[in-house]
Amino acid sequence: MVLINSNKELLEHPLREYITNLYLNSNERIEPKYLIPESVTNLVFGRKFNQEIRENELPESLIELSLHHYNRPLVKGLFSDSIRVLKLVFFNQPFQPFQLPPFITFLELRDFDCQLPNLPNTITTLKLDRFNKQLSPNQIPMSCTHLELKDYNLPLRDNDIPSSVKTLVFGNFNQTLVKGSIPSSVEVLSLGLKFNQDLIKDESIPSSVKVLELSTDYNKPLIVGVIPSSVHTLICGNFNQPLEENQISPSIKTLILGHRFKKILKEKDIPASVTDLHLGGSRFDKEIKAGDIPSSVINLNFGDLFNQRISEGVLPSSIKSFSMGKSYDHPLEGSIPNHCESLVLPDHFTHTIKKNDIPNSVTSLTFGSFFIKPITSSLMPTSLTSIYFGLRFNKPISPGIFNQGIETIMLGENFNKPIENGTFPSSTKAISFGASFNQSISEGLFNEGLEILEFGSRFVQEISANVLPSTLKKLVFKNDEMNQIIQELDLPTTLEITFEIDEYDFPEISDDDFEVHEEEYNDDDYEDMSNFSEGDDESDEDDEEGDEESGEEGDVEGDVEGNVEGDVEGDIEGDVEGDVEGDVEGEEDVNN
């Protein structure tokens, strides 16, 4: 995406006629009328813009349009028929009949709290943040399959939500759910932040639901039969009740116990159907004994606070993906299951890694943010194909450290050491350098076979001829100044070269700017572990009755957001590898 701060800058941009993704960050009128080129398909008006948009001022090429601070009555002909995605952030004006694009499929209205207009029967995704007017049958079109009602808190009647909806997300909703309130088409149900009503067996949750997120405020005992057997993914918010055998349905495959969960686990508390288990985001720190984690578990994630010694044989050998949380700080010897394939070490791990601490089954290894110890080849399992270094790592790497077979190497944000030829094995297909790296690149450093190469935001070194291998498919510079010099290279026409705008400088549309919802939707005030003392476990009742730390609601909502969107199973292992491939919002492809 190209960031433009003035009309003049856009008119004089050297690639003006090739821009497809445009972010306008000024408050100038759209003058002249042809200001925005016909090549633009995705247009964002930023925080500053609130000028009248007149008929035919937006190009017919637009597919996606986002208006941040725009809050003026809409004029006839403003939206072209080509628009499929429309996002209005601070807009809160009544719609006139047929003002919306007729073929729109995605509509987001964040600050809108007027009566809903006649919505086109093409909308499949509808997101309403502030809206809190009584819904009525047929108001939401039957084409809608994804519905979000963040502020809605009125009783739901039959057919208020159409039977086409498959994903339903609430925010501040706290009304009794009777039979028919939630249509039987819903497969993904998030009860949001405030819901704390009793759930009624065979009534509240329809048997169509497969993914259920209990609300942040929900902290009632789980009654057998309340959660239908159709549910395979259960996300428990701030749930902190003792678990008993058979309380959790044997249909559950993914179980995410909430941020406040800190009860002792016993054998059979977790049903043998569970394959993905997340234990208590920021509170759970109880001893785990052999049998507490069933042998069905394949993916295991400990929360931020967990720091109990894991003895050999405690965790089942079925575990293939293991994330140790943030606080675990014990020797690794014997703690990692022998068949583990993906291992994420803790952020605050300070112990030396010894030979055979990491089993030879591990193919993907991620170091914690604060791991700064030197790495030797003898410590790395020969099975490794992917290795990801943490934020603070800045130790030298030399030839022989990485075994032949490594395909993906991601060096941390602080890494900035010279690299010798021969350091990267010929098997390497993807290399990503962090923000701090700014060392010269010599011919022969990158072997033939390399396909993806990323440089961080501070890299400004000249790249001379023959440095880049002919096999390279994607080259990314994360420096918005675009001042890397590529000398007279005979680059293949299939090579994709990308310059990414620094995400910290880019004025994104975010909920942080949505002040009216600061308390309800604050996703950024994550809990600080230092707020919890060692004696915290002794005060369960006080915690449940009143200990409402700032940001906890947003913390839970943020952690499960990806799951609610329906990608629960794929989201658990993390997207580190995907980051190497550079699928980052806000990039300009100079090949366009």
PDB file of C-alpha atoms in Angstrom, residues 1-3 21-23 478 498-509 578-589:
ATOM      1  CA  MET A   1       0.000   0.000   0.000  1.00  0.00           C
ATOM      2  CA  VAL A   2       1.328   3.433  -0.985  1.00  0.00           C
ATOM      3  CA  LEU A   3       1.100   6.142   1.690  1.00  0.00           C
ATOM      4  CA  ASN A  21      -3.432   0.080  -3.028  1.00  0.00           C
ATOM      5  CA  LEU A  22      -3.580   3.714  -1.868  1.00  0.00           C
ATOM      6  CA  TYR A  23      -3.674   5.317   1.604  1.00  0.00           C
ATOM      7  CA  LYS A 478      11.166  -3.490   5.051  1.00  0.00           C
ATOM      8  CA  THR A 498       8.528  -5.727  -2.302  1.00  0.00           C
ATOM      9  CA  PHE A 499       9.079  -2.596  -0.241  1.00  0.00           C
ATOM     10  CA  GLU A 500       7.117  -2.607   3.003  1.00  0.00           C
ATOM     11  CA  ILE A 501       6.084   0.449   4.991  1.00  0.00           C
ATOM     12  CA  ASP A 502       7.145   0.199   8.631  1.00  0.00           C
ATOM     13  CA  GLU A 503       4.049  -0.887  10.572  1.00  0.00           C
ATOM     14  CA  TYR A 504       4.947   1.427  13.464  1.00  0.00           C
ATOM     15  CA  ASP A 505       4.869   4.490  11.198  1.00  0.00           C
ATOM     16  CA  PHE A 506       1.845   3.520   9.171  1.00  0.00           C
ATOM     17  CA  PRO A 507      -1.363   5.266  10.310  1.00  0.00           C
ATOM     18  CA  GLU A 508      -3.592   2.219  10.441  1.00  0.00           C
ATOM     19  CA  ILE A 509      -7.291   2.229  11.163  1.00  0.00           C
ATOM     20  CA  GLY A 578       4.072 -17.330   7.415  1.00  0.00           C
ATOM     21  CA  ASP A 579       5.829 -14.142   8.478  1.00  0.00           C
ATOM     22  CA  VAL A 580       8.935 -15.212   6.576  1.00  0.00           C
ATOM     23  CA  GLU A 581       6.938 -15.155   3.386  1.00  0.00           C
ATOM     24  CA  GLY A 582       6.148 -11.514   4.007  1.00  0.00           C
ATOM     25  CA  ASP A 583       2.394 -11.469   3.881  1.00  0.00           C
ATOM     26  CA  VAL A 584       2.302  -8.120   5.695  1.00  0.00           C
ATOM     27  CA  GLU A 585      -0.344  -5.470   5.354  1.00  0.00           C
ATOM     28  CA  GLY A 586       0.889  -2.324   3.757  1.00  0.00           C
ATOM     29  CA  GLU A 587       3.201  -3.402   0.987  1.00  0.00           C
ATOM     30  CA  GLU A 588       3.884  -2.054  -2.474  1.00  0.00           C
ATOM     31  CA  ASP A 589       4.698  -4.466  -5.252  1.00  0.00           C
TER      32      ASP A 589
END
